[in-house]
């Protein structure tokens, strides 16, 4: 195999053997490709704005302080991908019909002012910024609705601030008031007022018609007076014109006669002068003509003789120059032939010498080239054999390493994906739990804060914490009583029988001692209720019957045990004694 590779001729091309024009062409192609790339990127991200549009660029780092976007009119701007975006606002005029009816004037007369307003997006920097904030993304109909509401309100305000006669008579002032009132409000949403066209002004009460009739009547009376004055002035002007015409006609006739006579006199004088000048001119012309003819004959004779002499001289000179030129040409031809034959011999000798030297150099270079070619072929075959061996080794190594690397990469990717999945799930659960706990904590905090504010207001209103506590106890006293009643409501009994085994050491029974002790605890309890809840119980309720004697009605059973009976209801029954 290696012998076959070594025997195969291989031509190796090194980088140094590549012609220079190939590198120049490759560099030029790379330069053109870079320019095309930058041009395409610029065209892709540079957005231009026509003269009838406003370019709004919004996103990261678009506006300055207090601005959320950048607005451009009649220019362009770079729009960064992903972090910025853009939209266009049209500057086309928008016509809005305002059928205002029933607007109250300053005299409380309802006026109908149908009009047509023409608005558009402004091109000032502040107005364009407002338009980008308020109108971006809205259709023309939505913009028209917003402007219509503003114009309706401001137009009613203007009508309410002017008398109806000023509205009808001074339209310019009315339009000025409308512009001064409407345009600042429109600029707040990015619009400017272009034109206002008041279609008509009418009222429901006929006030404007009455004003018109009054004005028409006054105009008719004024017109009649003016007609009479003009007729009088016309007659006066006619009489003056007739008088002036007669005077001017007489003056014109006098001036005509005077002019005619002066013209005849001037005509006679002018004819005599012309005849005199004609005679003198004819004599002078004849004399000048005779002198010119004599001069022309003299110049013609001299010119003819001069021309003949110059022609003979030129012929002699031409013949002499021809003979000299022929002799010079024959001598130059002989010299040229001799020089040419010498140069031919010399060049033939030089040619033979150069052929011999070229043959010798060619043979030497041919042999050197053949040796170099053989050497290059041997080196190329050796390199090819080594490259083939390395290729085979690389193929074998790739066949063994590729599956292992692929399996390793797959396991790593799956492990990383599973870890990332668990991490994201854990982060999501933690975020949800944290959000829930945070919401609950905020809710509890708000409840406690509001409750604290309420308690603080109650304490402040009651004049102290003690009074506030008593008030709250009184508010909940009925709930406490109700809860206590519900607690024993299911227990059904008619009487309570207390069994005891005899008297105590002080001569009283145990039941009497229990009741006596309970009665002794009532005053402290009543004092606590008074201090805490502010409840005062009459003293008569605190006194118990038989407190001094301490005797209780006792029933003695047959076995000698004492039984105390306490009535608990109207249907009381005595329980039988127990052994």
XYZ file of N, CA and C in Angstrom, residues 127-362:
708
model
N -45.479 68.442 22.016
C -46.761 67.922 21.518
C -46.599 66.497 20.992
N -45.491 66.224 20.266
C -45.257 64.858 19.781
C -45.097 63.883 20.950
N -44.448 64.321 22.031
C -44.295 63.445 23.197
C -45.650 63.126 23.813
N -46.538 64.164 23.924
C -47.889 63.907 24.436
C -48.662 62.972 23.518
N -48.502 63.140 22.200
C -49.195 62.250 21.261
C -48.698 60.817 21.406
N -47.394 60.635 21.623
C -46.860 59.289 21.808
C -47.406 58.657 23.062
N -47.672 59.469 24.102
C -48.194 58.928 25.361
C -49.688 58.639 25.259
N -50.443 59.560 24.606
C -51.911 59.468 24.642
C -52.513 58.759 23.434
N -51.893 58.860 22.254
C -52.562 58.420 21.022
C -51.903 57.238 20.349
N -50.763 56.755 20.846
C -50.057 55.673 20.166
C -50.902 54.399 20.176
N -51.062 53.812 19.016
C -51.824 52.578 18.905
C -53.310 52.786 18.692
N -53.810 54.025 18.723
C -55.236 54.288 18.524
C -55.525 54.494 17.039
N -56.715 54.122 16.652
C -57.131 54.341 15.274
C -57.589 55.784 15.092
N -57.807 56.160 13.824
C -58.255 57.531 13.532
C -59.621 57.809 14.154
N -60.506 56.823 14.169
C -61.829 57.005 14.754
C -61.738 57.226 16.258
N -60.856 56.478 16.939
C -60.684 56.656 18.390
C -60.090 58.031 18.699
N -59.123 58.481 17.893
C -58.559 59.820 18.088
C -59.643 60.878 17.861
N -60.475 60.656 16.835
C -61.550 61.607 16.548
C -62.530 61.687 17.714
N -62.855 60.551 18.348
C -63.779 60.562 19.479
C -63.210 61.342 20.655
N -61.907 61.116 20.978
C -61.301 61.861 22.082
C -61.310 63.362 21.808
N -60.899 63.761 20.596
C -60.885 65.186 20.275
C -62.290 65.774 20.267
N -63.270 64.982 19.825
C -64.636 65.474 19.767
C -65.171 65.811 21.148
N -64.887 64.960 22.159
C -65.341 65.239 23.516
C -64.713 66.527 24.045
N -63.417 66.710 23.791
C -62.734 67.928 24.260
C -63.322 69.161 23.577
N -63.531 69.093 22.262
C -64.031 70.249 21.518
C -65.450 70.599 21.950
N -66.287 69.574 22.189
C -67.655 69.837 22.639
C -67.650 70.662 23.921
N -66.864 70.220 24.908
C -66.845 70.926 26.188
C -66.302 72.334 26.078
N -65.204 72.517 25.361
C -64.612 73.841 25.241
C -65.488 74.780 24.403
N -66.157 74.246 23.376
C -67.030 75.089 22.562
C -68.223 75.583 23.369
N -68.789 74.714 24.213
C -69.877 75.149 25.103
C -69.387 76.243 26.058
N -68.154 76.077 26.559
C -67.600 77.075 27.472
C -67.420 78.426 26.777
N -66.954 78.411 25.530
C -66.771 79.669 24.792
C -68.115 80.330 24.525
N -69.118 79.536 24.122
C -70.448 80.100 23.861
C -71.030 80.704 25.127
N -70.801 80.048 26.271
C -71.336 80.548 27.538
C -70.654 81.815 28.012
N -69.480 82.144 27.460
C -68.746 83.329 27.910
C -68.949 84.541 27.004
N -69.766 84.446 25.955
C -69.936 85.551 25.008
C -71.412 85.857 24.812
N -71.743 87.143 24.598
C -73.132 87.486 24.247
C -73.460 86.959 22.852
N -74.735 86.716 22.627
C -75.146 86.120 21.363
C -74.930 87.089 20.195
N -75.039 88.418 20.466
C -74.808 89.389 19.399
C -73.341 89.381 18.964
N -72.400 89.254 19.945
C -70.983 89.181 19.583
C -70.678 87.903 18.821
N -71.323 86.800 19.212
C -71.101 85.541 18.496
C -71.545 85.659 17.049
N -72.690 86.316 16.835
C -73.230 86.402 15.484
C -72.544 87.487 14.652
N -72.145 88.615 15.311
C -71.614 89.741 14.565
C -70.094 89.637 14.357
N -69.359 89.361 15.427
C -67.895 89.354 15.366
C -67.408 87.897 15.287
N -67.427 87.325 14.096
C -67.021 85.931 13.928
C -65.520 85.749 14.206
N -64.718 86.751 13.835
C -63.274 86.625 14.063
C -62.954 86.507 15.547
N -63.590 87.338 16.362
C -63.374 87.251 17.809
C -63.861 85.916 18.355
N -64.999 85.451 17.821
C -65.522 84.151 18.259
C -64.539 83.030 17.919
N -63.979 83.050 16.687
C -63.001 82.026 16.294
C -61.733 82.136 17.135
N -61.324 83.369 17.459
C -60.131 83.543 18.301
C -60.346 82.942 19.682
N -61.527 83.189 20.275
C -61.830 82.592 21.578
C -61.836 81.065 21.507
N -62.377 80.528 20.411
C -62.409 79.065 20.265
C -60.992 78.510 20.197
N -60.120 79.140 19.388
C -58.747 78.656 19.267
C -58.005 78.751 20.595
N -58.165 79.871 21.298
C -57.488 80.030 22.577
C -57.989 79.039 23.625
N -59.218 78.592 23.514
C -59.770 77.659 24.502
C -59.535 76.200 24.124
N -59.665 75.890 22.831
C -59.613 74.487 22.410
C -58.183 74.000 22.230
N -57.316 74.819 21.620
C -55.976 74.337 21.248
C -55.138 73.893 22.444
N -55.106 74.638 23.600
C -54.326 74.134 24.745
C -54.800 72.781 25.245
N -56.129 72.540 25.199
C -56.635 71.242 25.640
C -56.268 70.134 24.664
N -56.281 70.459 23.358
C -55.900 69.442 22.369
C -54.417 69.109 22.466
N -53.586 70.099 22.798
C -52.148 69.835 22.912
C -51.836 68.883 24.056
N -52.726 68.801 25.051
C -52.490 67.875 26.157
C -52.527 66.423 25.706
N -53.220 66.146 24.602
C -53.237 64.780 24.069
C -52.444 64.672 22.772
N -51.672 65.737 22.428
C -50.785 65.660 21.269
C -51.374 66.147 19.966
N -52.489 66.908 19.984
C -53.120 67.398 18.756
C -53.010 68.920 18.695
N -53.043 69.443 17.478
C -53.071 70.876 17.253
C -54.274 71.198 16.379
N -54.788 72.421 16.548
C -55.955 72.873 15.790
C -55.486 73.548 14.509
N -55.936 73.025 13.370
C -55.538 73.569 12.061
C -56.547 74.593 11.557
N -57.836 74.269 11.643
C -58.839 75.162 11.076
C -60.161 74.959 11.801
N -60.947 76.053 11.883
C -62.293 76.003 12.446
C -63.233 76.641 11.430
N -64.267 75.913 11.062
C -65.243 76.400 10.091
C -66.620 76.359 10.740
N -67.165 77.566 11.052
C -68.497 77.664 11.653
C -69.520 77.592 10.527
N -70.297 76.529 10.501
C -71.275 76.342 9.425
C -72.411 77.352 9.502
N -72.996 77.487 10.694
C -74.129 78.400 10.858
C -74.314 78.653 12.349
N -75.001 79.761 12.661
C -75.320 80.091 14.055
C -76.813 80.390 14.115
N -77.559 79.574 14.825
C -79.002 79.765 14.984
C -79.359 79.617 16.455
N -80.601 80.039 16.785
C -81.100 79.846 18.161
C -82.537 79.387 18.093
N -82.973 78.761 19.168
C -84.324 78.198 19.203
C -85.381 79.257 19.480
N -85.016 80.385 20.079
C -86.010 81.406 20.436
C -86.246 82.422 19.323
N -85.479 82.406 18.258
C -85.646 83.358 17.179
C -84.987 84.699 17.424
N -84.093 84.763 18.412
C -83.434 86.032 18.747
C -82.542 86.497 17.592
N -81.815 85.578 17.015
C -80.924 85.954 15.918
C -81.722 86.397 14.699
N -82.869 85.728 14.441
C -83.717 86.157 13.317
C -84.252 87.565 13.551
N -84.647 87.857 14.805
C -85.146 89.209 15.104
C -84.051 90.243 14.898
N -82.832 89.902 15.327
C -81.713 90.818 15.107
C -81.475 91.018 13.621
N -81.602 89.953 12.857
C -81.421 90.061 11.416
C -82.491 90.928 10.769
N -83.755 90.755 11.226
C -84.826 91.579 10.664
C -84.618 93.054 10.995
N -84.178 93.304 12.276
C -83.905 94.689 12.658
C -82.785 95.279 11.806
N -81.741 94.514 11.638
C -80.622 94.992 10.834
C -81.041 95.188 9.380
N -81.903 94.289 8.864
C -82.359 94.430 7.479
C -83.202 95.691 7.311
N -84.092 95.939 8.311
C -84.919 97.151 8.224
C -84.059 98.400 8.260
N -83.089 98.435 9.168
C -82.200 99.586 9.226
C -81.394 99.728 7.938
N -80.999 98.618 7.379
C -80.232 98.669 6.134
C -81.086 99.197 4.995
N -82.397 98.809 4.964
C -83.286 99.286 3.891
C -83.481 100.792 3.999
N -83.746 101.285 5.249
C -83.917 102.723 5.436
C -82.640 103.472 5.053
N -81.517 102.935 5.478
C -80.255 103.568 5.136
C -80.024 103.569 3.627
N -80.404 102.445 2.998
C -80.231 102.350 1.548
C -81.117 103.360 0.814
N -82.360 103.563 1.289
C -83.240 104.551 0.646
C -82.669 105.951 0.773
N -82.196 106.303 1.970
C -81.578 107.618 2.136
C -80.351 107.785 1.264
N -79.566 106.722 1.217
C -78.362 106.778 0.389
C -78.713 106.958 -1.083
N -79.821 106.317 -1.535
C -80.236 106.452 -2.930
C -80.636 107.895 -3.242
N -81.418 108.479 -2.294
C -81.828 109.868 -2.520
C -80.614 110.792 -2.562
N -79.685 110.598 -1.592
C -78.481 111.428 -1.588
C -77.682 111.250 -2.872
N -77.598 110.049 -3.324
C -76.834 109.799 -4.534
C -77.497 110.409 -5.758
N -78.868 110.373 -5.794
C -79.564 111.005 -6.922
C -79.300 112.509 -6.951
N -79.355 113.140 -5.744
C -79.088 114.580 -5.679
C -77.654 114.874 -6.117
N -76.737 114.105 -5.609
C -75.344 114.293 -5.988
C -75.135 114.049 -7.475
N -75.886 113.094 -8.019
C -75.762 112.802 -9.443
C -76.203 113.963 -10.314
N -77.365 114.581 -9.956
C -77.833 115.723 -10.730
C -76.847 116.882 -10.661
N -76.283 117.114 -9.437
C -75.298 118.185 -9.291
C -74.069 117.890 -10.138
N -73.643 116.664 -10.117
C -72.473 116.301 -10.907
C -72.740 116.430 -12.403
N -73.998 116.148 -12.842
C -74.335 116.284 -14.263
C -74.250 117.744 -14.698
N -74.813 118.645 -13.836
C -74.767 120.070 -14.177
C -73.326 120.572 -14.232
N -72.549 120.187 -13.239
C -71.138 120.591 -13.243
C -70.401 120.028 -14.449
N -70.748 118.805 -14.818
C -70.084 118.195 -15.964
C -70.425 118.923 -17.252
N -71.715 119.349 -17.404
C -72.097 120.091 -18.611
C -71.352 121.426 -18.702
N -71.278 122.135 -17.560
C -70.573 123.419 -17.563
C -69.098 123.205 -17.893
N -68.476 122.247 -17.273
C -67.067 121.979 -17.535
C -66.849 121.544 -18.976
N -67.840 120.815 -19.546
C -67.717 120.364 -20.928
C -67.708 121.559 -21.883
N -68.618 122.529 -21.667
C -68.663 123.704 -22.544
C -67.359 124.489 -22.466
N -66.863 124.687 -21.230
C -65.618 125.434 -21.060
C -64.456 124.721 -21.736
N -64.380 123.445 -21.518
C -63.274 122.677 -22.084
C -63.361 122.624 -23.610
N -64.608 122.589 -24.170
C -64.758 122.566 -25.626
C -64.275 123.891 -26.230
N -64.629 125.002 -25.584
C -64.180 126.309 -26.083
C -62.659 126.417 -26.024
N -62.091 126.029 -24.913
C -60.633 126.057 -24.774
C -59.969 125.173 -25.815
N -60.551 124.018 -26.087
C -59.963 123.095 -27.058
C -60.008 123.684 -28.464
N -61.128 124.355 -28.805
C -61.217 124.970 -30.134
C -60.172 126.074 -30.292
N -60.001 126.905 -29.222
C -58.997 127.975 -29.280
C -57.601 127.384 -29.427
N -57.300 126.384 -28.657
C -55.985 125.772 -28.734
C -55.760 125.115 -30.089
N -56.827 124.612 -30.705
C -56.697 123.959 -32.011
C -56.338 124.973 -33.081
N -56.990 126.141 -33.094
C -56.693 127.158 -34.087
C -55.266 127.678 -33.925
N -54.879 127.924 -32.654
C -53.517 128.402 -32.412
C -52.500 127.360 -32.860
N -52.750 126.116 -32.588
C -51.835 125.053 -32.970
C -51.730 124.887 -34.467
N -52.877 125.084 -35.151
C -52.868 124.931 -36.605
C -51.991 126.008 -37.255
N -52.135 127.244 -36.786
C -51.350 128.321 -37.362
C -49.863 128.139 -37.063
N -49.519 127.757 -35.822
C -48.116 127.542 -35.477
C -47.530 126.390 -36.279
N -48.303 125.363 -36.565
C -47.829 124.218 -37.331
C -47.542 124.607 -38.783
N -48.409 125.481 -39.379
C -48.182 125.902 -40.751
C -46.893 126.724 -40.857
N -46.688 127.616 -39.864
C -45.486 128.426 -39.880
C -44.247 127.558 -39.725
N -44.237 126.648 -38.786
C -43.083 125.768 -38.580
C -42.843 124.879 -39.793
N -43.931 124.497 -40.508
C -43.791 123.653 -41.691
C -43.058 124.408 -42.801
N -43.411 125.701 -43.012
C -42.755 126.490 -44.056
C -41.273 126.667 -43.759
N -40.938 126.979 -42.481
C -39.526 127.157 -42.106
C -38.756 125.857 -42.278
N -39.336 124.770 -41.930
C -38.649 123.473 -42.005
C -38.416 123.049 -43.440
N -39.381 123.375 -44.338
C -39.214 123.018 -45.755
C -38.049 123.794 -46.355
N -37.925 125.090 -46.000
C -36.812 125.883 -46.540
C -35.479 125.349 -46.051
N -35.384 124.994 -44.790
C -34.134 124.459 -44.244
C -33.783 123.130 -44.913
N -34.746 122.286 -45.145
C -34.494 120.989 -45.770
C -34.004 121.151 -47.207
N -34.583 122.100 -47.949
C -34.148 122.313 -49.333
C -32.706 122.804 -49.369
N -32.359 123.715 -48.440
C -30.992 124.214 -48.377
C -30.012 123.107 -48.062
N -30.340 122.268 -47.045
C -29.470 121.147 -46.659
C -29.348 120.126 -47.773
N -30.391 119.963 -48.589
C -30.360 118.994 -49.684
C -29.382 119.441 -50.758
N -29.374 120.728 -51.079
C -28.465 121.253 -52.116
C -27.018 121.104 -51.681
N -26.714 121.497 -50.433
C -25.346 121.387 -49.916
C -24.921 119.935 -49.859
N -25.764 119.066 -49.491
C -25.429 117.646 -49.374
C -25.150 117.010 -50.708
N -25.900 117.410 -51.731
C -25.679 116.813 -53.049
C -24.313 117.206 -53.597
N -23.908 118.474 -53.426
C -22.592 118.899 -53.908
C -21.472 118.187 -53.163
N -21.569 118.053 -51.868
C -20.525 117.371 -51.070
C -20.449 115.899 -51.458
N -21.569 115.303 -51.748
C -21.572 113.872 -52.099
C -20.871 113.647 -53.434
N -21.103 114.573 -54.419
C -20.447 114.398 -55.708
C -18.935 114.537 -55.577
N -18.459 115.485 -54.766
C -17.029 115.666 -54.572
C -16.399 114.442 -53.896
N -17.025 113.921 -52.851
C -16.493 112.732 -52.142
C -16.477 111.516 -53.062
N -17.444 111.376 -53.917
C -17.504 110.216 -54.813
C -16.367 110.274 -55.827
N -16.013 111.454 -56.347
C -14.914 111.579 -57.310
C -13.577 111.258 -56.656
N -13.387 111.718 -55.410
C -12.128 111.430 -54.687
C -11.994 109.942 -54.443
N -13.052 109.249 -53.995
C -13.021 107.803 -53.723
C -12.708 107.008 -54.982
N -13.250 107.449 -56.175
C -12.994 106.706 -57.416
C -11.530 106.800 -57.787
N -10.906 107.999 -57.634
C -9.482 108.170 -57.957
C -8.607 107.319 -57.041
N -8.911 107.296 -55.747
C -8.126 106.490 -54.792
C -8.228 105.010 -55.112
N -9.382 104.544 -55.484
C -9.580 103.123 -55.767
C -8.791 102.708 -57.011
N -8.727 103.585 -58.063
C -7.977 103.251 -59.271
C -6.473 103.168 -58.968
N -5.961 104.098 -58.106
C -4.546 104.082 -57.748
C -4.212 102.799 -56.977
N -5.004 102.427 -56.005
C -4.735 101.240 -55.194
C -4.805 99.974 -56.034
N -5.662 99.946 -57.041
C -5.773 98.757 -57.880
C -4.509 98.562 -58.713
N -3.954 99.666 -59.296
C -2.733 99.576 -60.138
C -1.555 99.130 -59.304
N -1.350 99.740 -58.114
C -0.228 99.367 -57.229
C -0.361 97.927 -56.794
N -1.520 97.444 -56.464
C -1.715 96.076 -55.991
C -1.393 95.065 -57.070
N -1.785 95.361 -58.311
C -1.525 94.401 -59.388
C -0.025 94.242 -59.616
N 0.721 95.360 -59.648
C 2.165 95.269 -59.874
C 2.860 94.573 -58.701
N 2.462 94.837 -57.460
C 3.067 94.185 -56.286
C 2.808 92.695 -56.327
N 1.667 92.262 -56.718
C 1.329 90.849 -56.768
C 2.169 90.110 -57.809
N 2.418 90.748 -59.000
C 3.232 90.091 -60.035
C 4.657 89.913 -59.553
N 5.246 90.923 -58.892
C 6.620 90.831 -58.400
C 6.749 89.728 -57.341
N 5.821 89.681 -56.399
C 5.879 88.662 -55.345
C 5.688 87.260 -55.928
N 4.916 87.098 -56.960
C 4.703 85.780 -57.562
C 5.981 85.289 -58.214
N 6.716 86.168 -58.915
C 7.968 85.748 -59.547
C 9.014 85.368 -58.496
N 9.105 86.144 -57.390
C 10.078 85.822 -56.325
C 9.755 84.477 -55.707
N 8.521 84.184 -55.450
C 8.132 82.917 -54.821
C 8.443 81.731 -55.741
N 8.286 81.889 -57.060
C 8.596 80.783 -57.991
C 10.079 80.467 -57.968
N 10.952 81.545 -57.999
C 12.403 81.320 -57.934
C 12.810 80.621 -56.641
N 12.278 81.043 -55.502
C 12.626 80.430 -54.219
C 12.176 78.979 -54.159
N 11.040 78.624 -54.646
C 10.545 77.255 -54.624
C 11.431 76.344 -55.470
N 11.897 76.831 -56.640
C 12.778 76.010 -57.494
C 14.092 75.739 -56.802
N 14.675 76.765 -56.132
C 15.937 76.583 -55.415
C 15.778 75.587 -54.261
N 14.744 75.712 -53.482
C 14.530 74.805 -52.340
C 14.320 73.371 -52.809
N 13.708 73.159 -53.927
C 13.486 71.792 -54.430
C 14.794 71.125 -54.769
N 15.720 71.880 -55.443
C 17.008 71.288 -55.815
C 17.824 70.920 -54.566
N 17.843 71.798 -53.568
C 18.600 71.518 -52.344
C 18.013 70.305 -51.623
N 16.720 70.172 -51.569
C 16.070 69.058 -50.866
C 16.359 67.736 -51.561
N 16.418 67.725 -52.898
C 16.696 66.470 -53.627
C 18.103 65.999 -53.334
N 19.095 66.948 -53.317
C 20.488 66.558 -53.057
C 20.639 66.026 -51.633
N 20.046 66.714 -50.678
C 20.123 66.256 -49.277
C 19.484 64.885 -49.120
N 18.427 64.619 -49.799
C 17.741 63.330 -49.676
C 18.589 62.201 -50.235
N 19.310 62.435 -51.379
C 20.159 61.386 -51.952
C 21.325 61.051 -51.026
N 21.934 62.075 -50.396
C 23.051 61.825 -49.475
C 22.580 61.091 -48.229
N 21.460 61.481 -47.687
C 20.934 60.824 -46.490
C 20.559 59.381 -46.774
N 20.116 59.076 -47.987
C 19.722 57.705 -48.315
C 20.940 56.800 -48.363
N 22.062 57.308 -48.962
C 23.284 56.484 -49.029
C 23.810 56.206 -47.629
N 23.890 57.257 -46.787
C 24.355 57.050 -45.400
C 23.455 56.073 -44.655
N 22.188 56.145 -44.829
C 21.265 55.248 -44.111
C 21.456 53.813 -44.529
N 21.708 53.567 -45.829
C 21.889 52.183 -46.270
C 23.152 51.590 -45.660
N 24.242 52.373 -45.605
C 25.482 51.850 -45.007
C 25.300 51.542 -43.523
N 24.696 52.435 -42.786
C 24.486 52.212 -41.328
C 23.589 51.009 -41.096
N 22.568 50.816 -41.892
C 21.648 49.700 -41.719
C 22.340 48.370 -41.959
N 23.241 48.301 -43.021
C 23.947 47.039 -43.254
C 24.882 46.705 -42.090
N 25.555 47.706 -41.485
C 26.424 47.439 -40.332
C 25.628 46.941 -39.141
N 24.499 47.544 -38.868
C 23.663 47.108 -37.742
C 23.140 45.701 -37.946
N 22.842 45.344 -39.200
C 22.336 43.980 -39.470
C 23.405 42.947 -39.158
N 24.665 43.237 -39.574
C 25.740 42.281 -39.294
C 25.981 42.136 -37.796
N 26.008 43.266 -37.088
C 26.237 43.227 -35.651
C 25.136 42.481 -34.930
N 23.913 42.671 -35.306
C 22.788 42.008 -34.631
C 22.788 40.510 -34.896
N 23.225 40.111 -36.110
C 23.290 38.668 -36.377
C 24.352 37.999 -35.513
N 25.507 38.662 -35.313
C 26.543 38.084 -34.437
C 26.045 38.002 -33.003
N 25.427 39.041 -32.539
C 24.891 39.044 -31.162
C 23.839 37.955 -30.988
N 23.036 37.720 -32.010
C 21.995 36.695 -31.944
C 22.602 35.316 -31.796
N 23.677 35.041 -32.545
C 24.302 33.724 -32.430
C 24.877 33.500 -31.039
N 25.556 34.540 -30.474
C 26.128 34.405 -29.123
C 25.016 34.171 -28.098
N 23.951 34.927 -28.168
C 22.848 34.790 -27.181
C 22.175 33.438 -27.315
N 22.060 32.899 -28.551
C 21.464 31.565 -28.710
C 22.306 30.516 -28.015
N 23.654 30.617 -28.151
C 24.523 29.625 -27.517
C 24.402 29.701 -25.994
N 24.459 30.938 -25.459
C 24.337 31.083 -23.998
C 22.969 30.625 -23.509
N 21.922 30.902 -24.225
C 20.584 30.494 -23.802
C 20.442 28.981 -23.825
N 21.051 28.322 -24.823
C 20.971 26.860 -24.881
C 21.672 26.247 -23.672
N 22.855 26.816 -23.325
C 23.616 26.287 -22.187
C 22.828 26.477 -20.880
N 22.312 27.688 -20.688
C 21.530 27.938 -19.463
C 20.260 27.110 -19.426
N 19.632 26.911 -20.544
C 18.397 26.140 -20.576
C 18.626 24.700 -20.194
